[in-house]
Short mmCIF file of C-alpha atoms and ligand atoms in Angstrom, two decimals:
data_model
loop_
_atom_site.label_atom_id
_atom_site.label_comp_id
_atom_site.label_asym_id
_atom_site.label_seq_id
_atom_site.Cartn_x
_atom_site.Cartn_y
_atom_site.Cartn_z
CA MET A 14 112.67 91.36 114.86
CA ILE A 15 111.53 94.90 114.24
CA ASP A 16 110.68 96.51 111.06
CA PHE A 17 109.31 100.02 110.57
CA GLU A 18 109.23 99.84 106.92
CA LEU A 19 105.60 100.44 104.92
CA SER A 20 104.69 97.00 103.00
CA GLU A 21 104.06 98.87 99.20
CA GLU A 22 100.20 98.15 99.84
CA GLN A 23 100.47 100.22 103.22
CA ARG A 24 102.75 103.13 101.61
CA LEU A 25 99.77 102.85 98.62
CA ILE A 26 96.78 103.69 100.62
CA GLN A 27 98.90 106.06 102.41
CA ALA A 28 100.47 108.49 99.26
CA THR A 29 96.53 108.02 98.29
CA ALA A 30 95.31 109.68 101.34
CA ARG A 31 98.01 112.19 101.51
CA ASP A 32 97.41 113.28 97.71
CA PHE A 33 93.35 113.62 98.34
CA ALA A 34 93.97 115.16 101.96
CA ARG A 35 96.23 118.01 100.05
CA GLU A 36 94.64 118.10 96.55
CA VAL A 37 90.56 117.93 97.86
CA LEU A 38 90.21 118.39 101.64
CA GLN A 39 92.94 120.88 102.70
CA PRO A 40 91.68 123.79 100.22
CA GLN A 41 88.08 123.31 101.52
CA ALA A 42 88.82 122.74 105.70
CA ARG A 43 88.66 126.78 106.10
CA ASN A 44 85.46 127.25 104.19
CA ARG A 45 83.95 124.47 106.20
CA ASP A 46 84.46 124.91 109.43
CA ARG A 47 83.43 128.65 109.09
CA ASP A 48 79.74 127.38 107.29
CA GLN A 49 79.69 123.84 109.05
CA LEU A 50 79.09 122.37 105.46
CA PHE A 51 79.30 118.37 105.57
CA PRO A 52 81.57 116.51 103.42
CA ALA A 53 79.04 114.63 101.84
CA ALA A 54 80.28 114.47 98.20
CA GLU A 55 84.17 113.78 99.79
CA LEU A 56 82.98 110.79 101.71
CA ARG A 57 81.71 109.87 98.40
CA ARG A 58 84.72 110.46 97.05
CA LEU A 59 86.56 108.15 99.26
CA ALA A 60 84.44 105.66 99.14
CA ALA A 61 85.61 105.58 95.51
CA LEU A 62 89.31 105.38 96.45
CA GLY A 63 88.66 102.93 98.69
CA LEU A 64 89.08 105.10 101.90
CA LEU A 65 86.00 104.61 103.92
CA GLY A 66 86.99 100.57 104.37
CA VAL A 67 90.52 100.58 104.53
CA ASN A 68 90.18 97.67 107.25
CA VAL A 69 87.17 95.55 105.40
CA PRO A 70 87.49 92.23 104.01
CA GLN A 71 86.95 92.69 99.74
CA SER A 72 84.08 90.19 99.43
CA LEU A 73 82.20 92.89 101.06
CA GLY A 74 83.52 96.25 99.21
CA GLY A 75 86.22 96.92 101.35
CA SER A 76 90.34 97.34 100.48
CA GLU A 77 91.14 94.71 103.12
CA ALA A 78 94.74 96.34 103.88
CA GLY A 79 94.57 96.37 107.38
CA ALA A 80 94.62 98.39 110.72
CA VAL A 81 97.79 99.75 109.98
CA ALA A 82 96.79 100.77 106.62
CA TYR A 83 93.64 102.37 107.98
CA ALA A 84 95.49 104.65 111.12
CA LEU A 85 98.43 105.89 107.85
CA ALA A 86 95.11 106.84 106.01
CA MET A 87 93.65 108.28 109.00
CA MET A 88 96.62 110.53 109.69
CA GLU A 89 96.83 111.76 106.51
CA LEU A 90 93.67 112.83 105.47
CA ALA A 91 93.14 114.40 109.20
CA SER A 92 95.90 116.51 108.21
CA GLY A 93 93.92 118.18 105.57
CA CYS A 94 90.68 118.40 107.50
CA ALA A 95 89.71 116.84 110.65
CA ALA A 96 85.97 117.26 110.04
CA THR A 97 85.57 114.85 107.44
CA THR A 98 88.11 112.18 109.21
CA VAL A 99 85.36 111.59 112.16
CA ALA A 100 82.98 110.72 109.89
CA VAL A 101 85.86 108.67 108.08
CA ALA A 102 86.57 106.74 111.73
CA VAL A 103 83.02 106.34 112.79
CA THR A 104 82.25 104.84 109.41
CA ASN A 105 84.77 102.23 109.95
CA MET A 106 84.04 101.56 113.11
CA VAL A 107 80.73 100.44 111.91
CA SER A 108 81.53 98.45 109.38
CA GLU A 109 83.78 96.58 111.34
CA ILE A 110 81.28 96.13 113.91
CA ILE A 111 79.12 94.47 111.74
CA VAL A 112 81.82 92.27 110.09
CA LYS A 113 82.89 91.00 113.48
CA TYR A 114 79.27 90.60 115.32
CA GLY A 115 76.50 90.83 112.15
CA SER A 116 74.51 87.64 110.55
CA GLU A 117 75.63 86.85 106.83
CA ALA A 118 72.63 88.69 105.92
CA GLN A 119 73.23 92.15 107.65
CA GLN A 120 77.10 92.50 106.82
CA HIS A 121 75.28 91.53 103.11
CA GLU A 122 72.77 93.98 103.25
CA HIS A 123 75.25 96.90 105.11
CA VAL A 124 79.31 96.52 104.64
CA PRO A 125 79.11 97.18 101.27
CA ARG A 126 77.14 99.97 101.44
CA LEU A 127 79.40 101.76 104.01
CA GLN A 128 82.19 101.31 101.93
CA ASN A 129 80.57 102.43 98.46
CA GLY A 130 78.99 105.65 99.30
CA GLU A 131 75.36 104.49 99.41
CA HIS A 132 75.04 105.11 103.29
CA VAL A 133 77.00 108.12 102.87
CA CYS A 134 77.96 107.01 106.16
CA GLY A 135 77.55 105.10 109.93
CA ALA A 136 77.38 106.47 113.31
CA PHE A 137 77.65 104.55 116.75
CA ALA A 138 74.54 105.53 118.92
CA LEU A 139 76.02 104.78 122.17
CA SER A 140 76.15 107.47 125.07
CA GLU A 141 73.10 109.66 126.25
CA PRO A 142 72.09 112.40 128.14
CA HIS A 143 73.02 111.32 131.35
CA THR A 144 75.88 109.17 130.77
CA GLY A 145 78.58 108.97 128.52
CA SER A 146 82.12 107.34 129.91
CA ASP A 147 79.95 105.01 132.63
CA ALA A 148 78.56 103.73 129.45
CA ALA A 149 76.94 100.48 131.21
CA ALA A 150 74.66 103.22 133.06
CA LEU A 151 72.77 103.69 129.47
CA LYS A 152 68.77 103.34 129.82
CA THR A 153 67.80 103.17 126.11
CA SER A 154 65.33 100.17 126.38
CA ALA A 155 64.68 97.71 123.67
CA ALA A 156 61.65 95.35 124.60
CA ARG A 157 60.73 92.13 123.09
CA VAL A 158 57.19 92.09 121.04
CA GLY A 159 55.55 89.83 118.76
CA ASP A 160 58.98 88.71 116.66
CA GLY A 161 60.65 91.79 116.74
CA TRP A 162 61.70 94.64 119.46
CA ILE A 163 59.98 98.23 120.65
CA VAL A 164 62.90 101.14 121.01
CA ASN A 165 62.73 104.31 123.55
CA GLY A 166 65.36 106.51 124.82
CA SER A 167 67.13 108.76 123.66
CA LYS A 168 70.62 109.23 122.66
CA GLN A 169 73.37 112.33 122.77
CA TRP A 170 76.48 113.66 120.89
CA ILE A 171 75.60 111.05 117.64
CA THR A 172 78.21 112.18 115.18
CA SER A 173 76.75 112.06 111.74
CA GLY A 174 73.65 110.40 113.35
CA ASP A 175 71.55 112.45 110.64
CA HIS A 176 73.58 111.83 107.49
CA SER A 177 73.79 108.23 108.13
CA GLY A 178 72.48 104.78 106.65
CA VAL A 179 72.93 103.15 109.03
CA LEU A 180 73.34 103.42 113.23
CA VAL A 181 74.95 101.12 115.45
CA VAL A 182 71.95 101.79 118.58
CA TRP A 183 72.93 100.20 122.02
CA ALA A 184 69.65 99.75 124.08
CA ARG A 185 69.19 97.58 127.38
CA THR A 186 67.69 94.42 127.46
CA SER A 187 67.57 92.78 130.53
CA PRO A 188 66.48 94.65 133.48
CA ALA A 189 69.49 93.53 135.01
CA GLY A 190 71.83 96.72 135.77
CA GLY A 191 74.87 97.26 134.44
CA ALA A 192 76.83 95.79 131.43
CA ARG A 193 75.34 92.49 131.27
CA GLY A 194 71.93 93.64 130.06
CA LEU A 195 73.16 95.91 127.39
CA SER A 196 72.40 94.85 123.46
CA ALA A 197 73.63 96.28 120.02
CA PHE A 198 70.82 96.60 116.99
CA LEU A 199 71.10 97.81 113.31
CA VAL A 200 69.01 100.33 112.83
CA LYS A 201 68.64 101.75 109.34
CA ALA A 202 67.71 105.98 108.62
CA GLY A 203 64.76 106.76 108.41
CA THR A 204 62.95 104.17 110.73
CA PRO A 205 59.49 105.34 111.85
CA GLY A 206 60.06 106.43 115.83
CA LEU A 207 63.27 107.74 115.27
CA PHE A 208 63.61 111.71 115.53
CA ILE A 209 67.00 113.41 114.77
CA GLY A 210 67.39 116.64 117.03
CA LYS A 211 69.19 119.73 116.33
CA HIS A 212 72.48 119.96 115.27
CA GLU A 213 75.07 120.93 118.20
CA ASP A 214 77.15 124.25 117.60
CA LYS A 215 80.32 122.72 118.49
CA MET A 216 83.49 124.36 119.04
CA GLY A 217 85.38 122.28 116.55
CA LEU A 218 85.09 119.90 113.82
CA ARG A 219 82.22 122.32 112.34
CA GLY A 220 81.94 120.58 109.18
CA SER A 221 81.07 117.55 110.93
CA THR A 222 77.42 117.18 112.47
CA THR A 223 76.72 116.04 115.74
CA VAL A 224 72.81 115.18 117.18
CA PRO A 225 71.08 114.14 119.62
CA LEU A 226 68.58 110.89 118.84
CA THR A 227 65.18 110.29 120.63
CA PHE A 228 63.79 106.54 119.83
CA GLU A 229 59.71 106.45 120.81
CA ASP A 230 58.03 103.14 120.20
CA MET A 231 60.31 102.54 117.48
CA LYS A 232 59.97 98.99 116.20
CA LEU A 233 62.72 96.95 114.81
CA PRO A 234 62.64 93.29 113.05
CA ALA A 235 63.58 90.65 114.86
CA ASP A 236 66.94 90.23 112.63
CA ALA A 237 67.77 93.67 113.55
CA LEU A 238 69.78 93.10 116.84
CA LEU A 239 73.41 92.22 116.46
CA GLY A 240 75.41 89.70 117.78
CA ARG A 241 73.29 87.76 120.70
CA GLU A 242 71.28 89.32 123.25
CA GLY A 243 73.65 90.76 126.25
CA ASP A 244 76.48 90.90 124.10
CA GLY A 245 76.32 94.93 123.62
CA PHE A 246 78.47 96.20 125.77
CA LYS A 247 81.33 93.94 124.81
CA ILE A 248 80.95 94.91 121.19
CA ALA A 249 80.94 98.71 122.25
CA MET A 250 84.17 98.03 124.25
CA GLU A 251 86.09 95.70 121.51
CA ALA A 252 84.62 98.21 118.96
CA LEU A 253 86.08 101.55 121.05
CA ASP A 254 89.20 99.80 121.42
CA GLY A 255 89.76 100.32 117.55
CA GLY A 256 88.79 103.49 116.91
CA ARG A 257 90.54 104.85 119.55
CA ILE A 258 93.48 103.61 117.31
CA GLY A 259 91.10 105.53 114.57
CA VAL A 260 90.54 108.93 116.59
CA ALA A 261 94.66 108.88 118.46
CA SER A 262 95.67 108.92 114.26
CA GLN A 263 92.96 111.73 113.34
CA ALA A 264 94.66 113.62 116.48
CA TYR A 265 97.74 112.90 115.40
CA GLY A 266 97.02 114.27 111.57
CA ILE A 267 95.86 117.84 113.26
CA GLY A 268 99.15 117.91 115.33
CA ARG A 269 101.30 117.19 112.39
CA ALA A 270 99.33 119.78 109.68
CA ALA A 271 100.02 122.55 113.09
CA LEU A 272 103.30 121.69 113.09
CA GLN A 273 104.05 122.18 109.19
CA ALA A 274 102.12 125.67 109.62
CA ALA A 275 104.09 126.36 112.78
CA THR A 276 107.22 125.41 110.93
CA SER A 277 106.61 127.54 107.54
CA TYR A 278 105.24 130.15 109.74
CA ALA A 279 108.68 130.30 111.66
CA ARG A 280 110.59 130.00 108.25
CA GLU A 281 108.85 133.35 106.67
CA ARG A 282 107.57 135.56 109.63
CA LYS A 283 110.55 138.05 111.12
CA ALA A 284 110.77 139.49 114.22
CA PHE A 285 113.96 141.66 115.48
CA GLY A 286 115.55 141.33 111.60
CA ASN A 287 115.74 137.87 111.89
CA PRO A 288 113.25 134.70 111.37
CA LEU A 289 111.50 133.27 114.71
CA ALA A 290 112.93 129.97 113.20
CA GLU A 291 116.25 131.63 114.06
CA PHE A 292 115.57 131.55 117.67
CA GLN A 293 116.05 129.03 119.86
CA ALA A 294 112.68 129.64 121.35
CA ILE A 295 111.27 128.71 118.84
CA GLN A 296 113.12 126.05 117.84
CA TRP A 297 112.97 124.60 121.05
CA MET A 298 109.21 124.44 120.45
CA LEU A 299 109.06 122.88 117.16
CA ALA A 300 111.73 120.14 118.25
CA ASP A 301 109.28 118.89 121.24
CA SER A 302 106.29 119.49 118.89
CA ALA A 303 108.05 117.06 116.26
CA THR A 304 109.72 114.62 118.96
CA GLU A 305 106.22 114.22 120.91
CA LEU A 306 104.14 113.91 117.14
CA GLU A 307 106.42 111.13 116.45
CA ALA A 308 105.75 108.89 119.87
CA ALA A 309 102.43 109.15 118.94
CA ARG A 310 102.75 108.03 115.91
CA LEU A 311 104.79 104.77 117.27
CA LEU A 312 102.44 104.47 119.67
CA VAL A 313 99.33 104.49 117.47
CA LEU A 314 100.92 101.95 115.10
CA ARG A 315 101.69 99.62 117.33
CA GLY A 316 98.49 99.45 118.85
CA ALA A 317 97.14 99.13 115.13
CA TRP A 318 99.97 96.17 114.03
CA LEU A 319 98.89 94.49 117.00
CA LYS A 320 95.13 94.94 116.25
CA GLU A 321 96.32 93.54 113.03
CA HIS A 322 98.15 90.53 113.70
CA GLY A 323 95.74 89.19 116.42
CA GLN A 324 96.60 90.05 119.71
CA PRO A 325 95.09 91.74 122.14
CA PHE A 326 95.44 95.97 121.90
CA THR A 327 92.68 97.29 124.79
CA ARG A 328 95.83 99.16 126.60
CA GLU A 329 98.38 100.18 123.55
CA ALA A 330 94.79 101.70 121.66
CA SER A 331 94.05 103.77 125.58
CA MET A 332 98.04 104.56 125.22
CA GLY A 333 98.20 105.63 122.06
CA LYS A 334 95.23 107.78 122.55
CA VAL A 335 95.57 109.34 125.50
CA TYR A 336 99.32 110.21 123.97
CA ALA A 337 98.69 111.34 120.91
CA SER A 338 95.78 113.62 121.45
CA GLU A 339 97.82 115.25 124.14
CA ALA A 340 100.49 115.43 122.23
CA ALA A 341 98.35 117.24 118.97
CA TRP A 342 97.18 119.43 122.00
CA ARG A 343 100.37 120.72 122.92
CA ALA A 344 101.60 120.80 119.61
CA CYS A 345 98.98 122.75 117.92
CA ASP A 346 99.36 125.35 121.28
CA ARG A 347 102.43 126.08 120.66
CA ALA A 348 102.13 126.28 116.95
CA LEU A 349 99.53 129.15 117.62
CA GLN A 350 101.98 130.73 119.98
CA ILE A 351 104.47 130.93 117.34
CA HIS A 352 101.99 132.29 114.97
CA GLY A 353 101.32 135.36 117.84
CA GLY A 354 98.32 137.17 117.03
CA ASN A 355 98.39 135.42 113.53
CA GLY A 356 97.51 132.44 115.29
CA TYR A 357 94.34 133.66 117.08
CA VAL A 358 92.32 134.82 114.13
CA ARG A 359 90.69 132.59 111.18
CA GLU A 360 92.51 133.96 108.67
CA TYR A 361 95.16 131.14 109.58
CA ASP A 362 95.13 127.78 110.29
CA VAL A 363 96.20 127.22 113.59
CA GLU A 364 93.66 128.02 115.72
CA ARG A 365 91.03 126.18 113.47
CA HIS A 366 93.59 123.06 114.55
CA LEU A 367 93.46 123.93 118.22
CA ARG A 368 89.39 124.03 118.00
CA ASP A 369 89.00 120.47 116.18
CA VAL A 370 91.77 118.51 118.21
CA ARG A 371 90.27 119.70 121.81
CA VAL A 372 87.57 117.03 121.44
CA THR A 373 90.33 113.91 120.79
CA ARG A 374 90.57 114.11 124.17
CA ILE A 375 86.81 113.68 125.15
CA TYR A 376 85.25 111.60 122.75
CA GLU A 377 85.63 107.51 121.67
CA GLY A 378 86.36 108.12 125.31
CA THR A 379 88.34 110.79 127.65
CA SER A 380 91.79 110.95 128.52
CA GLU A 381 90.58 109.94 132.09
CA VAL A 382 88.77 106.81 130.78
CA GLN A 383 91.88 105.73 128.48
CA ARG A 384 93.93 105.86 131.83
CA ILE A 385 91.28 104.15 133.48
CA VAL A 386 91.74 102.02 130.85
CA ILE A 387 95.46 101.78 131.23
CA ALA A 388 95.58 101.21 134.96
CA ARG A 389 93.10 98.28 134.84
CA THR A 390 95.25 96.33 132.59
CA LEU A 391 98.43 97.18 134.67
CA LEU A 392 96.99 96.32 138.35
CA ARG A 393 95.94 93.16 136.49
CA GLU A 394 98.70 92.05 135.02
CA PHE A 395 100.30 92.28 137.97
CA GLY A 396 97.56 89.88 140.12
CA ILE A 397 96.48 92.88 141.80
CA GLN A 398 92.35 93.17 140.54
N1 LIG B 565 86.69 94.84 124.79
C1 LIG B 565 86.38 93.17 125.66
N2 LIG B 565 85.35 93.29 126.24
C2 LIG B 565 85.09 94.21 127.68
C3 LIG B 565 86.13 95.52 127.41
C4 LIG B 565 87.53 95.53 125.83
N3 LIG B 565 88.16 96.21 125.72
N4 LIG B 565 86.51 96.59 128.09
C5 LIG B 565 85.48 95.60 128.96
N5 LIG B 565 84.85 94.52 128.85
C6 LIG B 565 83.96 93.99 129.60
C7 LIG B 565 84.84 93.04 130.61
O1 LIG B 565 85.62 92.28 130.30
C8 LIG B 565 84.06 92.61 131.20
O2 LIG B 565 83.36 91.61 130.80
P1 LIG B 565 82.29 90.46 132.31
O3 LIG B 565 81.00 91.19 132.96
O4 LIG B 565 81.83 89.07 131.54
O5 LIG B 565 83.41 90.43 133.39
C9 LIG B 565 82.43 93.72 130.89
O6 LIG B 565 83.34 94.57 129.75
C10 LIG B 565 82.21 95.52 131.75
O7 LIG B 565 83.91 95.66 131.78
P2 LIG B 565 84.37 96.49 132.96
O8 LIG B 565 84.01 96.69 134.51
O9 LIG B 565 85.32 97.27 133.13
O10 LIG B 565 83.18 98.26 132.99
P3 LIG B 565 82.99 99.39 133.42
O11 LIG B 565 81.49 100.10 133.66
O12 LIG B 565 83.89 99.76 134.37
O13 LIG B 565 83.50 100.29 132.05
C11 LIG B 565 84.63 102.05 131.07
C12 LIG B 565 84.80 100.52 131.90
C13 LIG B 565 86.36 101.56 130.42
C14 LIG B 565 84.84 103.17 132.05
C15 LIG B 565 83.72 101.78 129.97
O14 LIG B 565 82.74 102.13 130.31
C16 LIG B 565 84.39 103.01 128.85
O15 LIG B 565 85.35 102.50 127.92
N6 LIG B 565 83.92 103.85 128.81
C17 LIG B 565 83.83 104.86 127.85
C18 LIG B 565 83.03 105.11 126.89
C19 LIG B 565 83.03 105.45 125.49
O16 LIG B 565 84.77 105.15 125.26
N7 LIG B 565 82.63 106.33 124.54
C20 LIG B 565 82.51 106.91 123.64
C21 LIG B 565 81.32 107.25 122.58
S1 LIG B 565 81.82 107.08 121.07
C22 LIG B 565 81.88 108.09 120.42
O17 LIG B 565 83.02 109.26 121.02
C23 LIG B 565 82.29 107.98 118.85
C24 LIG B 565 82.35 109.16 118.44
O18 LIG B 565 81.27 110.02 117.84
C25 LIG B 565 83.62 109.34 117.47
#
């Protein structure tokens, strides 16, 4: 049976996110981008609406509406302000990690605070200056000292790293090379030995912050370990599978905003005596964007549905991420082209959409990494690896 209908709860979450995006996020998006304003107040309001924990159990303060509802909410929010949604996506990922791997004490200490805005947001500290795609090559170390840990090393590209009440930090706990020697830790903001560097001056998502982190003899208690020692890589990969659905949804939302802008511009703007929308060249661009975005939406929701139903979804999450981010990029590029010279200036939103969407082909695993993941699952399925 295939059912494309949304449940009442999914429709309600989607409508709540759509209204918030239209009424609160979208009107501020241009200024947020221009002045690099972090959306702290908006995150608190999203927390109050239950939109920071759409896929988090109610017992821990979430809305418990599932992975499909989460994807739908992300799509709506991203069409209003993409910079705000990256903080939402990472917060959701951190909450899901703690729900899945945290001890009861860790869950009760952090997950409700991530939902109610007390932590503002969460951060995911995996990448390092020398390695992003090859996550298993990270060098930050955590050594057992007494009944705790001492962490040394550095991280790069950490979304909201300067605003988060709690960070998940990956470190090498065994000299064994590669994926097996990694563990994950929960680090509270303000922990002595944690230093936050300068904001990156980014091309897009300028309202979100991205910072490097340094750990200098950062002491962590024994109970900062998340899951079991040595499970870090698996925790990261599982979290990224879910995170990729969030970023794919974000990409779709940006692409849809660009398509809407292009469609209304094409109806208003005249050339050679007629609205642009009457020219077939323009209609084909709009049609291609609409078709590709719809295909992206279905692929992303299918990954979310598999996740929600406890089925393997690694491949579908990667397919959704690579397809949605590339389709949305093309939709933004066409929207800019339809705007002509007006598309190239800050007075219109499409140049921001193009800048914002570009990173969705890079973070949470580049398009190339997604293709590796997809190909490996295929090769395994056909008994080749
Ligand atoms: N779920 C569970 N386990 C997994 C897994 C998954 N999806 N993928 C791999 N594993 C397990 C494997 O089964 C294997 O376990 P065993 O050793 O027990 O067999 C182990 O992990 C190692 O797997 P691989 O050999 O496949 O690992 P690899 O070193 O070849 O790496 C990779 C694979 C796919 C390239 C991975 O490194 C990767 O995804 N890289 C990209 C990292 C990334 O996405 N970074 C984003 C940073 S976060 C971010 O961007 C957030 C933000 O700010 C928005």
